[in-house]
Amino acid sequence: MSWSRKLTLAASALALTTALAATVAAPAQAGAQRAAATTVAQPGITSVAFSGTAGPWVASPTVTITGSGFGATPPPGTPNNATSCGTYSANGYAYGSQLYFTDDNDFEAGYSSSNGANCIGITVVSWSANQVVLQFGNAYGTFAHWYLSNGDGYALSINNGIFGGTVQGLH
């Protein structure tokens, strides 16, 4: 998936999340005006923190995502050790469009489609309804710009909840 397509999806998701939040925040209407329909809330990501070392040929940084509605367990993933970029051990998992990370310097992790998966997988360190802690697979930092640096723009998605910002906090 191209960076511009992901940014378009992120903008659409943000607009949808904003509209959903406004709807949920609106006062409930009494009596017959109350809707009987059930709405499934989209996960909300409120903050993302990065820790670890920036740059190539270093261990994966840790990414801590805080918010709500992530669910009790991660989405199902498939092992991402054999990729079109080579074979890696401990390269994490690919999660389709349910869990992925993309950086504006040509680095993506965890995304997969019928055309294949990103060269870098995602390893879930811990998962709860309100906090997800991730690291990247062993392909991280091994080629081109497959690593994070402070100042990089990023977008990430958890179960269709999308959040973006600027990487900071690495040393």
mmCIF file of C-alpha atoms in Angstrom:
data_model
loop_
_atom_site.group_PDB
_atom_site.id
_atom_site.type_symbol
_atom_site.label_atom_id
_atom_site.label_comp_id
_atom_site.label_asym_id
_atom_site.label_seq_id
_atom_site.Cartn_x
_atom_site.Cartn_y
_atom_site.Cartn_z
ATOM 1 C CA MET A 1 0.000 0.000 0.000
ATOM 2 C CA SER A 2 1.474 3.345 -0.999
ATOM 3 C CA TRP A 3 2.244 6.054 1.549
ATOM 4 C CA SER A 4 -0.232 8.457 -0.072
ATOM 5 C CA ARG A 5 -2.975 5.794 0.060
ATOM 6 C CA LYS A 6 -2.253 5.183 3.751
ATOM 7 C CA LEU A 7 -2.405 8.914 4.488
ATOM 8 C CA THR A 8 -5.738 9.101 2.640
ATOM 9 C CA LEU A 9 -7.033 6.182 4.726
ATOM 10 C CA ALA A 10 -5.707 7.812 7.899
ATOM 11 C CA ALA A 11 -7.476 11.089 7.063
ATOM 12 C CA SER A 12 -10.718 9.212 6.324
ATOM 13 C CA ALA A 13 -10.414 7.255 9.564
ATOM 14 C CA LEU A 14 -9.760 10.437 11.528
ATOM 15 C CA ALA A 15 -12.854 12.069 10.032
ATOM 16 C CA LEU A 16 -14.903 8.959 10.834
ATOM 17 C CA THR A 17 -13.530 8.820 14.386
ATOM 18 C CA THR A 18 -14.312 12.514 14.909
ATOM 19 C CA ALA A 19 -17.854 12.043 13.610
ATOM 20 C CA LEU A 20 -18.339 8.957 15.782
ATOM 21 C CA ALA A 21 -17.028 10.786 18.860
ATOM 22 C CA ALA A 22 -19.435 13.675 18.225
ATOM 23 C CA THR A 23 -22.317 11.227 17.881
ATOM 24 C CA VAL A 24 -21.403 9.373 21.062
ATOM 25 C CA ALA A 25 -20.927 12.634 22.969
ATOM 26 C CA ALA A 26 -24.319 14.001 21.918
ATOM 27 C CA PRO A 27 -26.937 13.780 24.645
ATOM 28 C CA ALA A 28 -29.136 10.702 24.460
ATOM 29 C CA GLN A 29 -32.637 11.375 23.201
ATOM 30 C CA ALA A 30 -35.534 10.133 25.293
ATOM 31 C CA GLY A 31 -38.383 7.792 24.421
ATOM 32 C CA ALA A 32 -39.115 6.889 20.815
ATOM 33 C CA GLN A 33 -36.229 8.972 19.552
ATOM 34 C CA ARG A 34 -33.710 6.616 21.157
ATOM 35 C CA ALA A 35 -32.093 4.443 18.528
ATOM 36 C CA ALA A 36 -32.201 0.700 19.011
ATOM 37 C CA ALA A 37 -29.228 0.155 16.731
ATOM 38 C CA THR A 38 -25.971 -1.021 18.240
ATOM 39 C CA THR A 39 -22.794 0.789 17.247
ATOM 40 C CA VAL A 40 -19.430 -0.933 17.441
ATOM 41 C CA ALA A 41 -16.891 1.587 18.673
ATOM 42 C CA GLN A 42 -13.631 1.935 16.813
ATOM 43 C CA PRO A 43 -10.479 1.783 18.947
ATOM 44 C CA GLY A 44 -9.222 5.171 20.069
ATOM 45 C CA ILE A 45 -5.490 5.862 20.174
ATOM 46 C CA THR A 46 -4.602 8.759 22.470
ATOM 47 C CA SER A 47 -0.801 8.576 22.588
ATOM 48 C CA VAL A 48 2.208 6.767 21.183
ATOM 49 C CA ALA A 49 5.602 6.696 22.930
ATOM 50 C CA PHE A 50 8.902 5.505 21.470
ATOM 51 C CA SER A 51 11.866 4.223 23.481
ATOM 52 C CA GLY A 52 15.177 2.717 22.448
ATOM 53 C CA THR A 53 17.926 3.656 20.024
ATOM 54 C CA ALA A 54 17.435 5.426 16.691
ATOM 55 C CA GLY A 55 19.154 4.378 13.494
ATOM 56 C CA PRO A 56 20.154 1.311 11.497
ATOM 57 C CA TRP A 57 21.723 -1.906 12.791
ATOM 58 C CA VAL A 58 20.348 -1.484 16.310
ATOM 59 C CA ALA A 59 17.719 -3.437 18.218
ATOM 60 C CA SER A 60 14.112 -2.554 17.542
ATOM 61 C CA PRO A 61 12.748 0.336 19.554
ATOM 62 C CA THR A 62 9.700 -0.256 21.715
ATOM 63 C CA VAL A 63 6.446 1.425 20.685
ATOM 64 C CA THR A 64 3.860 1.897 23.460
ATOM 65 C CA ILE A 65 0.353 2.774 22.293
ATOM 66 C CA THR A 66 -2.203 4.018 24.819
ATOM 67 C CA GLY A 67 -5.922 4.409 24.220
ATOM 68 C CA SER A 68 -9.098 2.382 24.503
ATOM 69 C CA GLY A 69 -11.058 -0.333 22.770
ATOM 70 C CA PHE A 70 -8.078 -2.414 21.622
ATOM 71 C CA GLY A 71 -9.681 -5.642 22.827
ATOM 72 C CA ALA A 72 -8.253 -8.352 25.062
ATOM 73 C CA THR A 73 -6.038 -9.979 22.425
ATOM 74 C CA PRO A 74 -4.170 -8.912 19.293
ATOM 75 C CA PRO A 75 -5.690 -9.586 15.880
ATOM 76 C CA PRO A 76 -4.638 -12.883 14.296
ATOM 77 C CA GLY A 77 -1.346 -12.659 12.460
ATOM 78 C CA THR A 78 0.770 -14.854 10.241
ATOM 79 C CA PRO A 79 4.514 -15.454 10.719
ATOM 80 C CA ASN A 80 6.552 -13.002 8.652
ATOM 81 C CA ASN A 81 9.879 -14.855 8.459
ATOM 82 C CA ALA A 82 9.866 -15.648 4.715
ATOM 83 C CA THR A 83 9.362 -12.385 2.809
ATOM 84 C CA SER A 84 10.021 -11.108 -0.687
ATOM 85 C CA CYS A 85 12.995 -9.305 0.880
ATOM 86 C CA GLY A 86 14.598 -12.466 2.228
ATOM 87 C CA THR A 87 14.266 -14.993 5.015
ATOM 88 C CA TYR A 88 14.599 -13.818 8.607
ATOM 89 C CA SER A 89 14.276 -15.466 12.003
ATOM 90 C CA ALA A 90 12.132 -13.843 14.691
ATOM 91 C CA ASN A 91 10.756 -11.338 12.180
ATOM 92 C CA GLY A 92 7.402 -10.949 13.909
ATOM 93 C CA TYR A 93 4.001 -11.269 12.296
ATOM 94 C CA ALA A 94 1.962 -9.665 9.526
ATOM 95 C CA TYR A 95 -1.578 -8.662 10.501
ATOM 96 C CA GLY A 96 -3.258 -7.637 7.263
ATOM 97 C CA SER A 97 -4.731 -4.180 7.746
ATOM 98 C CA GLN A 98 -5.563 -4.785 11.425
ATOM 99 C CA LEU A 99 -2.152 -3.896 12.866
ATOM 100 C CA TYR A 100 0.535 -2.039 10.954
ATOM 101 C CA PHE A 101 3.045 0.773 11.200
ATOM 102 C CA THR A 102 4.347 3.031 8.441
ATOM 103 C CA ASP A 103 7.022 5.717 8.449
ATOM 104 C CA ASP A 104 7.470 8.531 5.922
ATOM 105 C CA ASN A 105 11.012 7.351 5.132
ATOM 106 C CA ASP A 106 9.982 4.190 3.259
ATOM 107 C CA PHE A 107 9.641 1.932 6.302
ATOM 108 C CA GLU A 108 6.555 -0.207 6.896
ATOM 109 C CA ALA A 109 5.888 -3.101 9.258
ATOM 110 C CA GLY A 110 3.103 -5.584 9.890
ATOM 111 C CA TYR A 111 0.908 -4.880 6.848
ATOM 112 C CA SER A 112 -0.067 -7.673 4.469
ATOM 113 C CA SER A 113 -2.462 -8.169 1.563
ATOM 114 C CA SER A 114 -3.051 -10.737 -1.158
ATOM 115 C CA ASN A 115 0.040 -9.268 -2.868
ATOM 116 C CA GLY A 116 2.313 -10.160 0.062
ATOM 117 C CA ALA A 117 3.525 -8.679 3.314
ATOM 118 C CA ASN A 118 5.896 -5.960 4.454
ATOM 119 C CA CYS A 119 9.492 -7.085 4.839
ATOM 120 C CA ILE A 120 9.371 -6.255 8.552
ATOM 121 C CA GLY A 121 6.904 -7.929 10.887
ATOM 122 C CA ILE A 122 5.572 -6.742 14.230
ATOM 123 C CA THR A 123 6.119 -8.497 17.554
ATOM 124 C CA VAL A 124 3.446 -7.875 20.187
ATOM 125 C CA VAL A 125 5.221 -7.530 23.545
ATOM 126 C CA SER A 126 1.986 -7.014 25.499
ATOM 127 C CA TRP A 127 -1.666 -6.319 24.708
ATOM 128 C CA SER A 128 -4.593 -5.077 26.785
ATOM 129 C CA ALA A 129 -7.772 -3.141 26.119
ATOM 130 C CA ASN A 130 -5.993 0.148 26.938
ATOM 131 C CA GLN A 131 -2.335 -0.373 26.068
ATOM 132 C CA VAL A 132 -0.386 -2.157 23.342
ATOM 133 C CA VAL A 133 3.396 -2.548 23.379
ATOM 134 C CA LEU A 134 5.113 -3.473 20.098
ATOM 135 C CA GLN A 135 8.554 -4.087 18.673
ATOM 136 C CA PHE A 136 9.618 -4.771 15.104
ATOM 137 C CA GLY A 137 10.933 -8.047 13.698
ATOM 138 C CA ASN A 138 14.581 -8.849 13.029
ATOM 139 C CA ALA A 139 14.524 -7.316 9.529
ATOM 140 C CA TYR A 140 14.255 -3.914 11.259
ATOM 141 C CA GLY A 141 17.259 -1.714 10.493
ATOM 142 C CA THR A 142 18.882 -4.136 8.031
ATOM 143 C CA PHE A 143 18.315 -2.315 4.742
ATOM 144 C CA ALA A 144 17.947 1.167 3.237
ATOM 145 C CA HIS A 145 15.896 3.233 5.691
ATOM 146 C CA TRP A 146 14.131 0.387 7.502
ATOM 147 C CA TYR A 147 14.523 2.123 10.850
ATOM 148 C CA LEU A 148 13.085 4.976 12.883
ATOM 149 C CA SER A 149 14.686 8.330 13.613
ATOM 150 C CA ASN A 150 13.410 11.187 15.736
ATOM 151 C CA GLY A 151 11.482 13.552 13.480
ATOM 152 C CA ASP A 152 10.107 10.846 11.158
ATOM 153 C CA GLY A 153 6.400 11.104 10.426
ATOM 154 C CA TYR A 154 4.447 7.915 11.084
ATOM 155 C CA ALA A 155 0.984 6.369 11.001
ATOM 156 C CA LEU A 156 -0.140 3.232 12.780
ATOM 157 C CA SER A 157 -3.346 1.265 12.834
ATOM 158 C CA ILE A 158 -4.828 -1.043 15.448
ATOM 159 C CA ASN A 159 -8.087 -2.739 14.429
ATOM 160 C CA ASN A 160 -8.851 0.154 12.051
ATOM 161 C CA GLY A 161 -8.156 2.833 14.649
ATOM 162 C CA ILE A 162 -5.532 5.039 12.993
ATOM 163 C CA PHE A 163 -3.140 7.480 14.634
ATOM 164 C CA GLY A 164 -0.239 9.505 13.280
ATOM 165 C CA GLY A 165 2.455 11.801 14.534
ATOM 166 C CA THR A 166 6.174 12.425 14.699
ATOM 167 C CA VAL A 167 8.668 9.959 16.169
ATOM 168 C CA GLN A 168 10.348 11.337 19.289
ATOM 169 C CA GLY A 169 11.954 9.914 22.408
ATOM 170 C CA LEU A 170 14.628 7.736 20.781
ATOM 171 C CA HIS A 171 18.259 8.223 21.768
#
